[in-house]
mmCIF file of C-alpha atoms in Angstrom:
data_model
loop_
_atom_site.group_PDB
_atom_site.id
_atom_site.type_symbol
_atom_site.label_atom_id
_atom_site.label_comp_id
_atom_site.label_asym_id
_atom_site.label_seq_id
_atom_site.Cartn_x
_atom_site.Cartn_y
_atom_site.Cartn_z
ATOM 1 C CA UNK A 1 -11.656 -13.597 14.182
ATOM 2 C CA UNK A 2 -11.156 -17.363 14.896
ATOM 3 C CA UNK A 3 -9.045 -18.887 17.787
ATOM 4 C CA UNK A 4 -5.468 -18.774 17.012
ATOM 5 C CA UNK A 5 -3.990 -21.989 15.916
ATOM 6 C CA UNK A 6 -2.841 -24.891 18.641
ATOM 7 C CA UNK A 7 0.174 -27.083 18.270
ATOM 8 C CA UNK A 8 -0.759 -30.828 18.693
ATOM 9 C CA UNK A 9 1.708 -33.257 19.445
ATOM 10 C CA UNK A 10 -0.086 -36.800 18.548
ATOM 11 C CA UNK A 11 1.360 -39.761 18.996
ATOM 12 C CA UNK A 12 0.401 -42.915 16.581
ATOM 13 C CA UNK A 13 1.010 -46.440 16.828
ATOM 14 C CA UNK A 14 -0.040 -49.588 14.750
ATOM 15 C CA UNK A 15 0.440 -53.483 15.156
ATOM 16 C CA UNK A 16 -1.878 -54.971 13.013
ATOM 17 C CA UNK A 17 -1.650 -55.262 9.126
ATOM 18 C CA UNK A 18 0.579 -53.094 7.049
ATOM 19 C CA UNK A 19 1.464 -51.066 9.837
ATOM 20 C CA UNK A 20 3.487 -48.264 8.005
ATOM 21 C CA UNK A 21 0.546 -47.716 5.465
ATOM 22 C CA UNK A 22 -1.555 -47.290 8.730
ATOM 23 C CA UNK A 23 0.137 -44.687 10.009
ATOM 24 C CA UNK A 24 0.566 -43.122 6.722
ATOM 25 C CA UNK A 25 -2.857 -43.204 6.079
ATOM 26 C CA UNK A 26 -3.553 -41.653 9.645
ATOM 27 C CA UNK A 27 -1.604 -38.915 8.830
ATOM 28 C CA UNK A 28 -3.424 -38.189 5.423
ATOM 29 C CA UNK A 29 -6.585 -38.624 7.175
ATOM 30 C CA UNK A 30 -6.293 -36.129 9.915
ATOM 31 C CA UNK A 31 -4.952 -33.436 7.533
ATOM 32 C CA UNK A 32 -7.927 -34.292 5.172
ATOM 33 C CA UNK A 33 -10.492 -34.210 8.260
ATOM 34 C CA UNK A 34 -9.221 -30.976 9.754
ATOM 35 C CA UNK A 35 -9.141 -28.346 6.814
ATOM 36 C CA UNK A 36 -6.930 -26.044 8.252
ATOM 37 C CA UNK A 37 -4.775 -28.453 9.589
ATOM 38 C CA UNK A 38 -0.913 -28.075 8.968
ATOM 39 C CA UNK A 39 1.427 -30.435 9.420
ATOM 40 C CA UNK A 40 4.445 -28.851 11.175
ATOM 41 C CA UNK A 41 6.930 -31.936 11.899
ATOM 42 C CA UNK A 42 7.142 -35.762 11.527
ATOM 43 C CA UNK A 43 9.397 -38.105 13.269
ATOM 44 C CA UNK A 44 11.094 -41.119 12.031
ATOM 45 C CA UNK A 45 9.273 -45.012 12.706
ATOM 46 C CA UNK A 46 10.236 -46.377 15.514
ATOM 47 C CA UNK A 47 9.525 -50.632 16.259
ATOM 48 C CA UNK A 48 8.675 -51.195 19.744
ATOM 49 C CA UNK A 49 8.005 -54.215 21.731
ATOM 50 C CA UNK A 50 4.327 -54.823 23.068
ATOM 51 C CA UNK A 51 4.149 -53.581 26.527
ATOM 52 C CA UNK A 52 1.674 -55.169 28.864
ATOM 53 C CA UNK A 53 0.008 -57.099 25.562
ATOM 54 C CA UNK A 54 -0.584 -60.681 25.078
ATOM 55 C CA UNK A 55 1.680 -63.077 24.168
ATOM 56 C CA UNK A 56 2.430 -63.289 20.672
ATOM 57 C CA UNK A 57 1.553 -59.906 19.932
ATOM 58 C CA UNK A 58 3.110 -58.314 16.859
ATOM 59 C CA UNK A 59 5.556 -55.530 17.591
ATOM 60 C CA UNK A 60 4.228 -51.918 16.767
ATOM 61 C CA UNK A 61 5.676 -49.172 14.397
ATOM 62 C CA UNK A 62 5.189 -45.751 16.450
ATOM 63 C CA UNK A 63 5.787 -42.042 15.553
ATOM 64 C CA UNK A 64 4.765 -38.639 16.721
ATOM 65 C CA UNK A 65 3.598 -35.744 14.199
ATOM 66 C CA UNK A 66 2.979 -32.246 15.242
ATOM 67 C CA UNK A 67 -0.075 -30.823 13.791
ATOM 68 C CA UNK A 68 -1.178 -26.877 13.839
ATOM 69 C CA UNK A 69 -4.888 -26.058 13.709
ATOM 70 C CA UNK A 70 -7.563 -23.882 15.467
ATOM 71 C CA UNK A 71 -9.758 -26.690 16.154
ATOM 72 C CA UNK A 72 -10.483 -27.346 19.879
ATOM 73 C CA UNK A 73 -8.813 -30.079 21.771
ATOM 74 C CA UNK A 74 -12.023 -31.943 22.592
ATOM 75 C CA UNK A 75 -12.938 -31.847 18.900
ATOM 76 C CA UNK A 76 -9.442 -33.092 18.225
ATOM 77 C CA UNK A 77 -10.072 -36.069 20.170
ATOM 78 C CA UNK A 78 -13.112 -36.666 18.174
ATOM 79 C CA UNK A 79 -11.973 -36.543 15.061
ATOM 80 C CA UNK A 80 -8.953 -38.709 16.112
ATOM 81 C CA UNK A 81 -11.620 -41.395 17.509
ATOM 82 C CA UNK A 82 -13.314 -41.198 14.096
ATOM 83 C CA UNK A 83 -10.401 -42.016 12.640
ATOM 84 C CA UNK A 84 -9.262 -44.761 14.493
ATOM 85 C CA UNK A 85 -12.708 -46.257 13.938
ATOM 86 C CA UNK A 86 -12.649 -46.064 10.156
ATOM 87 C CA UNK A 87 -9.075 -47.918 9.986
ATOM 88 C CA UNK A 88 -10.921 -50.728 12.189
ATOM 89 C CA UNK A 89 -10.615 -50.124 15.917
ATOM 90 C CA UNK A 90 -13.430 -50.529 17.719
ATOM 91 C CA UNK A 91 -14.801 -47.657 19.804
ATOM 92 C CA UNK A 92 -15.105 -49.881 22.736
ATOM 93 C CA UNK A 93 -11.805 -51.556 22.772
ATOM 94 C CA UNK A 94 -9.942 -53.327 25.485
ATOM 95 C CA UNK A 95 -6.474 -51.831 27.008
ATOM 96 C CA UNK A 96 -3.481 -52.911 25.023
ATOM 97 C CA UNK A 97 -5.296 -54.760 22.343
ATOM 98 C CA UNK A 98 -3.670 -55.108 18.994
ATOM 99 C CA UNK A 99 -4.939 -52.345 16.701
ATOM 100 C CA UNK A 100 -4.673 -50.974 13.294
ATOM 101 C CA UNK A 101 -4.187 -47.621 14.331
ATOM 102 C CA UNK A 102 -3.686 -45.791 17.983
ATOM 103 C CA UNK A 103 -4.084 -41.930 18.415
ATOM 104 C CA UNK A 104 -3.397 -40.144 21.194
ATOM 105 C CA UNK A 105 -2.990 -36.383 21.789
ATOM 106 C CA UNK A 106 0.301 -35.839 23.563
ATOM 107 C CA UNK A 107 -0.057 -31.967 24.180
ATOM 108 C CA UNK A 108 -1.948 -28.986 22.734
ATOM 109 C CA UNK A 109 -0.120 -26.207 23.187
ATOM 110 C CA UNK A 110 -0.118 -24.713 26.623
ATOM 111 C CA UNK A 111 -3.512 -26.192 26.977
ATOM 112 C CA UNK A 112 -3.886 -28.291 30.388
ATOM 113 C CA UNK A 113 -7.101 -30.833 30.990
ATOM 114 C CA UNK A 114 -7.400 -33.329 33.890
ATOM 115 C CA UNK A 115 -10.758 -34.305 32.475
ATOM 116 C CA UNK A 116 -11.146 -38.085 32.153
ATOM 117 C CA UNK A 117 -12.214 -37.924 28.920
ATOM 118 C CA UNK A 118 -9.152 -36.203 27.624
ATOM 119 C CA UNK A 119 -6.289 -35.998 29.937
ATOM 120 C CA UNK A 120 -3.676 -33.238 28.355
ATOM 121 C CA UNK A 121 -0.650 -33.218 28.711
ATOM 122 C CA UNK A 122 -0.927 -37.040 27.813
ATOM 123 C CA UNK A 123 -0.482 -38.728 31.700
ATOM 124 C CA UNK A 124 2.151 -41.588 30.880
ATOM 125 C CA UNK A 125 3.961 -39.696 28.091
ATOM 126 C CA UNK A 126 7.079 -39.457 30.285
ATOM 127 C CA UNK A 127 7.178 -43.245 31.282
ATOM 128 C CA UNK A 128 6.985 -44.019 27.514
ATOM 129 C CA UNK A 129 10.249 -44.749 25.289
ATOM 130 C CA UNK A 130 8.157 -45.439 22.214
ATOM 131 C CA UNK A 131 6.603 -41.912 22.792
ATOM 132 C CA UNK A 132 9.513 -39.788 23.811
ATOM 133 C CA UNK A 133 12.039 -40.966 21.362
ATOM 134 C CA UNK A 134 10.004 -40.120 18.123
ATOM 135 C CA UNK A 135 8.759 -36.847 20.069
ATOM 136 C CA UNK A 136 12.859 -36.147 21.080
ATOM 137 C CA UNK A 137 13.173 -36.311 17.801
ATOM 138 C CA UNK A 138 11.290 -33.450 16.366
ATOM 139 C CA UNK A 139 10.757 -31.485 19.543
ATOM 140 C CA UNK A 140 13.611 -32.541 22.104
ATOM 141 C CA UNK A 141 13.580 -28.998 23.696
ATOM 142 C CA UNK A 142 9.817 -28.546 24.215
ATOM 143 C CA UNK A 143 8.982 -28.631 27.911
ATOM 144 C CA UNK A 144 5.146 -29.509 28.474
ATOM 145 C CA UNK A 145 3.230 -27.891 30.962
ATOM 146 C CA UNK A 146 3.478 -29.534 34.572
ATOM 147 C CA UNK A 147 7.106 -30.966 33.628
ATOM 148 C CA UNK A 148 10.397 -29.027 34.828
ATOM 149 C CA UNK A 149 12.601 -30.827 32.010
ATOM 150 C CA UNK A 150 12.500 -30.953 28.358
ATOM 151 C CA UNK A 151 11.375 -34.201 26.201
ATOM 152 C CA UNK A 152 14.937 -34.734 25.453
ATOM 153 C CA UNK A 153 16.119 -34.936 29.295
ATOM 154 C CA UNK A 154 12.470 -36.853 30.006
ATOM 155 C CA UNK A 155 13.888 -39.657 27.475
ATOM 156 C CA UNK A 156 17.701 -39.829 28.821
ATOM 157 C CA UNK A 157 16.199 -40.328 32.464
ATOM 158 C CA UNK A 158 13.996 -43.547 31.553
ATOM 159 C CA UNK A 159 15.429 -46.439 33.305
ATOM 160 C CA UNK A 160 14.252 -49.006 30.880
ATOM 161 C CA UNK A 161 15.903 -50.876 28.026
ATOM 162 C CA UNK A 162 16.666 -48.089 25.232
ATOM 163 C CA UNK A 163 16.792 -51.248 22.817
ATOM 164 C CA UNK A 164 13.084 -52.008 23.146
ATOM 165 C CA UNK A 165 12.534 -49.163 20.883
ATOM 166 C CA UNK A 166 14.600 -49.323 17.501
ATOM 167 C CA UNK A 167 14.397 -46.292 15.046
ATOM 168 C CA UNK A 168 13.385 -47.867 11.396
ATOM 169 C CA UNK A 169 13.606 -47.093 7.809
ATOM 170 C CA UNK A 170 10.989 -48.083 5.526
#
């Protein structure tokens, strides 16, 4: 008997080319690359001003999806990295550089890792409105391992400018 499925929260972002098409393609490629993957939830798209990026960097489109699969977290990370590279993101990229597609594992069920290669839950998700806003839309009640408050309360407690992340309809 195989492993029971794990529910993954995956943050997605794009700020190069047709950003919405890049995100749609990313979802399709995840579902294609992982044969048993099932899309459980998909948040709206949110336009986000770039943070700590070079002047003139185009705004990001961000979303969060929830996927269920029996794939191991480290294998999921490898699949996501392969999709990023297939979409034009170099494997050796600088921090906060523009990208066609960025995929980050936010959580993997109750699995916790502090391995520098894959830290789960994502170490900065509680500080990022562009992650918390779409995540709260689909899983506001979720309390992640290591956190005492659900996602919706983490979002409400942010001290940054709420207008920096705007839900869009395309």
